[in-house]
XYZ file of C-alpha atoms in Angstrom:
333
model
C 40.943 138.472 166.862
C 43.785 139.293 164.712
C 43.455 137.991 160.963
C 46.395 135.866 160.776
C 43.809 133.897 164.044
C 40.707 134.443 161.781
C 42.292 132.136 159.161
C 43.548 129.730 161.693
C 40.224 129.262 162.858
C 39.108 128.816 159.682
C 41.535 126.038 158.675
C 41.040 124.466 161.848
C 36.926 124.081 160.981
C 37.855 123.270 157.093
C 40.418 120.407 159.073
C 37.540 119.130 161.411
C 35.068 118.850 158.474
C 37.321 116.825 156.107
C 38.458 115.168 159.134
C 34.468 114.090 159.555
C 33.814 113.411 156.375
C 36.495 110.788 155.846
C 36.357 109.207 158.870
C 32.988 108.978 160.258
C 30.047 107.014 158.886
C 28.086 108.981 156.615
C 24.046 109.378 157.025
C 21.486 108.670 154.402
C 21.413 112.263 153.278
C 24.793 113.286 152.543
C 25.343 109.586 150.423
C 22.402 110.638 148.242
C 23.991 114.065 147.696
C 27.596 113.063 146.857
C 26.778 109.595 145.344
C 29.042 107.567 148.023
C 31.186 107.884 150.573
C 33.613 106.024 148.805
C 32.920 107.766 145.789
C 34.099 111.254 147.678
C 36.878 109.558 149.532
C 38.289 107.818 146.381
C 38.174 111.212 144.170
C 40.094 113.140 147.120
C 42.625 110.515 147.390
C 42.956 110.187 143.616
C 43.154 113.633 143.121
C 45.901 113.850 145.800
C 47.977 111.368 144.168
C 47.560 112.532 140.997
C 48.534 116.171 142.463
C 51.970 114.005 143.207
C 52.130 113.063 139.707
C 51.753 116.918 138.161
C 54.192 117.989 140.653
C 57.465 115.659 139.713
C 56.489 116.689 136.119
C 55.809 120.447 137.085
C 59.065 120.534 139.300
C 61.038 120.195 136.617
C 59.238 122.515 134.731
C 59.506 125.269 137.329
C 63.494 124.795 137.599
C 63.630 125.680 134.017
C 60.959 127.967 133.051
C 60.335 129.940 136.451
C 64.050 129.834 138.129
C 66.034 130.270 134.630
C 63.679 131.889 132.669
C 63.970 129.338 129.764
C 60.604 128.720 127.775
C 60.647 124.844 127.416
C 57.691 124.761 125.252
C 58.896 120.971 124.559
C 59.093 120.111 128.403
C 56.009 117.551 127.906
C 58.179 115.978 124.960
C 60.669 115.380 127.550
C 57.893 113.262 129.778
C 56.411 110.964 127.042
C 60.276 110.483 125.937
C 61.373 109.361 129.398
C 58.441 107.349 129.201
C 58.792 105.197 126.362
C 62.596 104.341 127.567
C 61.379 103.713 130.606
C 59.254 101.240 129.311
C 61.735 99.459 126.695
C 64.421 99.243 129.812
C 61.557 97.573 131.793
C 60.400 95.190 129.408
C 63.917 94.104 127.707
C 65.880 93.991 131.773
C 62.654 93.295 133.828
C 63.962 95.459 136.500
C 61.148 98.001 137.121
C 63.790 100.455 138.962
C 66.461 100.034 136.240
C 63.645 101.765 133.830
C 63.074 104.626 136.454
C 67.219 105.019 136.804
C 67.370 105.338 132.869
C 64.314 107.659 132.543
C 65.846 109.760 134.495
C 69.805 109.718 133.459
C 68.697 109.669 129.736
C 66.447 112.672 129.997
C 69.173 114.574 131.962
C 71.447 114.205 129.350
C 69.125 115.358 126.648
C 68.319 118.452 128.835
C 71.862 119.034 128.846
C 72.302 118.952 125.325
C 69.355 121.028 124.936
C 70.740 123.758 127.026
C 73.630 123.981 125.367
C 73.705 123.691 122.095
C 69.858 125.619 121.460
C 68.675 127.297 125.172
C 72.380 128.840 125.433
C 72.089 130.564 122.126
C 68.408 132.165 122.694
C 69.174 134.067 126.157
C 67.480 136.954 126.702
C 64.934 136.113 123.543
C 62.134 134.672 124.774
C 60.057 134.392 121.485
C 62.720 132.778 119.717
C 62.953 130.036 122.909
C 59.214 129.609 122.373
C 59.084 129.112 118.949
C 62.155 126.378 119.072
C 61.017 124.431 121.376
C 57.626 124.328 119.990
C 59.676 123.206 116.630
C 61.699 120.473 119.298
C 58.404 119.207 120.562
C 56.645 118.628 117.053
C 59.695 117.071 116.043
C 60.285 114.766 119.054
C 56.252 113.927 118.463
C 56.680 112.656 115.361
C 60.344 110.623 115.682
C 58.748 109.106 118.726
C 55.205 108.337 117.024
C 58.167 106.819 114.417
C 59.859 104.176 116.444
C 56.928 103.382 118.894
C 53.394 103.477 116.589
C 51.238 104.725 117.958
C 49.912 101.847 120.526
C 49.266 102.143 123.789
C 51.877 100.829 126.480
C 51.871 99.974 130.070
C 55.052 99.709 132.288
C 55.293 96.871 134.104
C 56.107 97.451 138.243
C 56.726 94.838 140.397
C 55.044 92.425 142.688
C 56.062 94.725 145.996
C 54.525 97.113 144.188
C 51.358 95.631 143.284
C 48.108 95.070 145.725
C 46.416 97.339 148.234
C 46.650 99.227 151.126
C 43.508 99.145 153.762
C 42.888 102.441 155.247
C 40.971 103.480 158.576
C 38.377 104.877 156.458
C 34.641 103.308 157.217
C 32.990 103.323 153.585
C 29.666 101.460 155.165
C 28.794 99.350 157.900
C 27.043 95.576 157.345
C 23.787 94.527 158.912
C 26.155 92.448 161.607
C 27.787 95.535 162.247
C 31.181 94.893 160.684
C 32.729 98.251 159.283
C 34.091 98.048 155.646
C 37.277 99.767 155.209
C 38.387 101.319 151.991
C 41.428 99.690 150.332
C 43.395 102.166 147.720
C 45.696 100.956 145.506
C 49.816 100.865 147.017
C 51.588 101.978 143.978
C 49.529 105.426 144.112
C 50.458 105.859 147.886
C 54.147 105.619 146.481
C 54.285 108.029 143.736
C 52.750 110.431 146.619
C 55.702 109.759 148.818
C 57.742 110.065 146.083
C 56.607 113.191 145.129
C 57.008 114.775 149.009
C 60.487 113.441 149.045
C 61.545 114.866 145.956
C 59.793 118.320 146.625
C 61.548 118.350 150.228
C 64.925 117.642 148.792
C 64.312 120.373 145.934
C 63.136 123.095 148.245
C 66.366 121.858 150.542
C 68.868 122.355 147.519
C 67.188 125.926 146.514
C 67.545 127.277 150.166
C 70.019 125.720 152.168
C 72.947 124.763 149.869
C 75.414 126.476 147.722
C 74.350 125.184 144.553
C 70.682 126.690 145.365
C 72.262 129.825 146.532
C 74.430 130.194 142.956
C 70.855 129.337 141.268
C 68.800 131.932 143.191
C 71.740 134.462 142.774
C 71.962 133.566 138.966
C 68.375 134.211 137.876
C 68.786 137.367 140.087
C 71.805 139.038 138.870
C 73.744 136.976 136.313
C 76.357 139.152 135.607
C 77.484 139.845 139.071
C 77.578 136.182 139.629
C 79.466 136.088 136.645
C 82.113 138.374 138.374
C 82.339 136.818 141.671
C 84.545 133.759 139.459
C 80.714 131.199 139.044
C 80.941 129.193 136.242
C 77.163 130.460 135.557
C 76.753 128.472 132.515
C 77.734 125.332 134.104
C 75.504 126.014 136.993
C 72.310 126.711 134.437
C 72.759 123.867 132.251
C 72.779 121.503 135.622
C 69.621 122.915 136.715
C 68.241 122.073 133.067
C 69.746 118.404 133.620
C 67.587 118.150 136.722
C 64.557 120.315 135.333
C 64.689 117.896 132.206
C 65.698 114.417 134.530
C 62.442 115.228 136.752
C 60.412 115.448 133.637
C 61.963 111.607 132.278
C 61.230 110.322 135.331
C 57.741 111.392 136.347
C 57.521 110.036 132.701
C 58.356 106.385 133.916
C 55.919 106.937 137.062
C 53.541 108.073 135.292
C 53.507 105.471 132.370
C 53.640 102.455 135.142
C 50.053 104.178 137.096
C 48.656 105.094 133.616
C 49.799 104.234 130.565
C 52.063 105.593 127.714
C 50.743 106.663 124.442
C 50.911 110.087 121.549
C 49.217 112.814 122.892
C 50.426 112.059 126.768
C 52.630 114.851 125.862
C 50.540 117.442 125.280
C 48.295 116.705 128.596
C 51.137 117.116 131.282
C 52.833 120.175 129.257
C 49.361 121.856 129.628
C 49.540 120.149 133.173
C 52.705 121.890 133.808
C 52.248 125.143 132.515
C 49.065 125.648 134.730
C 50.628 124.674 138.175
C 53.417 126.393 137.476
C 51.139 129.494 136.740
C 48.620 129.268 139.900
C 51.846 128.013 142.028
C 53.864 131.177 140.754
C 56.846 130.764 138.671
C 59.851 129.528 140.175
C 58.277 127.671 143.650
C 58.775 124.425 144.525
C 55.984 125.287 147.654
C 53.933 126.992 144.871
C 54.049 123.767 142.556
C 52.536 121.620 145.466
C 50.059 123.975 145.701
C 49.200 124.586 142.289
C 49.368 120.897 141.852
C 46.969 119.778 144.897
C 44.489 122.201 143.387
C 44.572 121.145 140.185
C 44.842 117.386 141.068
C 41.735 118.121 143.156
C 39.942 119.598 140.935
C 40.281 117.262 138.006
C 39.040 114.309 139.857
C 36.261 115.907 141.859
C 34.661 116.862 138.638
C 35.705 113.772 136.880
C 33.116 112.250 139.649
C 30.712 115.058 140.139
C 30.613 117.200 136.801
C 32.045 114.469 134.105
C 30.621 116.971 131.454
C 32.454 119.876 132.668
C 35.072 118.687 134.964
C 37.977 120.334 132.780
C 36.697 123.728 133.260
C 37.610 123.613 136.840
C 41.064 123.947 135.915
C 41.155 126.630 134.287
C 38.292 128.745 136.451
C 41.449 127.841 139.253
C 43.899 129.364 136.816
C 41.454 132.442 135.876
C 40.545 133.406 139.696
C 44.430 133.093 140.594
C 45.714 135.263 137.461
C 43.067 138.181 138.475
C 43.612 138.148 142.055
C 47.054 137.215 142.747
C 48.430 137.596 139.058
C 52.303 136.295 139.917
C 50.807 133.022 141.399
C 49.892 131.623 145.227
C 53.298 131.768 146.166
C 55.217 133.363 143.692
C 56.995 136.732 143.804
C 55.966 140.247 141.667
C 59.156 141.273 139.412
């Protein structure tokens, strides 16, 4: 058996037994152990969604920091910003999709600007780049704790939105012999699919169009691309427009499944920076990863080790760093 089989094997048994725990009726034994079935089935599916979630944020983050180089200490500024417009479209239009449009266009813009007129300046120095967009993101803290207080807000979505899906997964059976099925909520099933949809059409741009090519070939050798007549400036400051639009809109997604408030900021910058670093720099495949593993990870021990649950993130980023040090999926320069 050849190892590239072994590990086939093994997937296929690691398939079977989530396969078997989600869809067959649990016995007495393993419900004591991990408190429900639907307890286990809910944190899995949460985490997964959530994994969605960290991934449109993290995308963005890994077209700026790991394709251009560009250390956007102020990327999580960007999310709570996209955010709060988000909401104030919503509420003043009432048009749920109107907010997630703006998020986005506004936040593009701003990344933009930010490219030009402070990233473009700094290349090459990536101490000064940290250090100014640290500066950015204090600032934008504090103008945005300014006009918004520092309540709490919720983003209204609509009523196609709202509800639940039933899924074919038995969480007990009644003394009649009826099966209960879990229901999980739709709006969390649609940030998933967003997230797949955008992380196909990303991976699609980086390796099968033009625009990705000129990318890949910038980060790679700028000044022959330089040469060759590329506008390479142009081409890095709309990569920043979509790095910095992903962030604005995850913002809006985010804020409608959880809420917006100060500190939101912080969380998905930290968010970011470890997917990005147990995904490798620079891959979109290596930001789903990182993303599913951290997703995972937070809500399994939200459930099963409240106390401690946040250290599984980082014993994730610790074991990746000393075994594969340039990520899952990323590449050793």
């Amino acid at each position: 058996m050849t190892r590239r089989q072994a590990w086939g094997l093994v997937g296929l048994l690691a398939a079977a037994v989530i396969a078997w725990l989600v869809f067959a009726v649990w016995p007495d034994w393993l419900n004591a152990i991990l408190i429900s079935k639907k307890a286990f089935v809910s944190a899995i599916l949460n985490g997964i969604t959530l994994a969605g979630l960290y991934f449109l944020v993290a995308s963005g983050f890994t077209l700026i920091f790991g394709l251009m180089r560009n250390v956007n200490l102020a990327h999580g500024s960007l999310y709570l910003l996209g955010a709060y417009i988000g909401y104030e479209v919503t509420s003043r239009t009432g048009y749920w999709l109107l907010g997630v449009a703006a998020g986005f266009a506004v936040l593009a813009i701003v990344g933009v600007v930010m490219q030009v007129f402070v990233f473009r300046r700094l290349e090459g120095d990536d101490l000064r780049q940290t250090l100014v967009s640290i500066g950015i993101s204090i600032v934008a803290a504090d103008l945005m704790l300014a006009v918004w207080a520092g309540g709490t807000y919720q983003i209204a979505t609509p009523e196609w939105l709202d509800g639940a899906l039933t899924l074919p997964v038995i969480t007990a059976v009644r003394s009649n012999g009826a099966s209960v099925f879990l229901t999980y909520p739709l709006y969390r099933v649609v940030v998933l699919a967003a997230a797949i949809v955008i992380g196909v059409g990303l991976w699609l741009m980086l390796h099968r169009t033009r625009v990705g090519m000129m990318i890949r070939a910038g980060v790679d050798d700028r000044a022959m691309l330089q040469a060759s007549g590329v506008n390479v400036h142009a081409v890095f400051a709309i990569v920043f427009a979509v790095g910095a639009g992903l962030a604005g809109f995850a913002g809006v997604v985010g804020g409608s499944a959880l809420s917006v408030a100060p500190g939101e900021d912080v969380r998905y910058l930290l968010a970011s920076l470890v997917v990005v670093i147990v995904g490798g720099m620079g891959s979109i495949t290596g930001a789903a990863i990182g993303a599913l593993l951290i997703g995972l990870a937070e809500q399994i021990g939200l459930v099963y080790f409240p106390t401690y649950g946040i250290v599984l993130t980082f014993v994730i980023m610790v074991v990746t760093l000393a075994v594969r040090p340039q990520g899952i999926m990323g590449k050793a320069r």
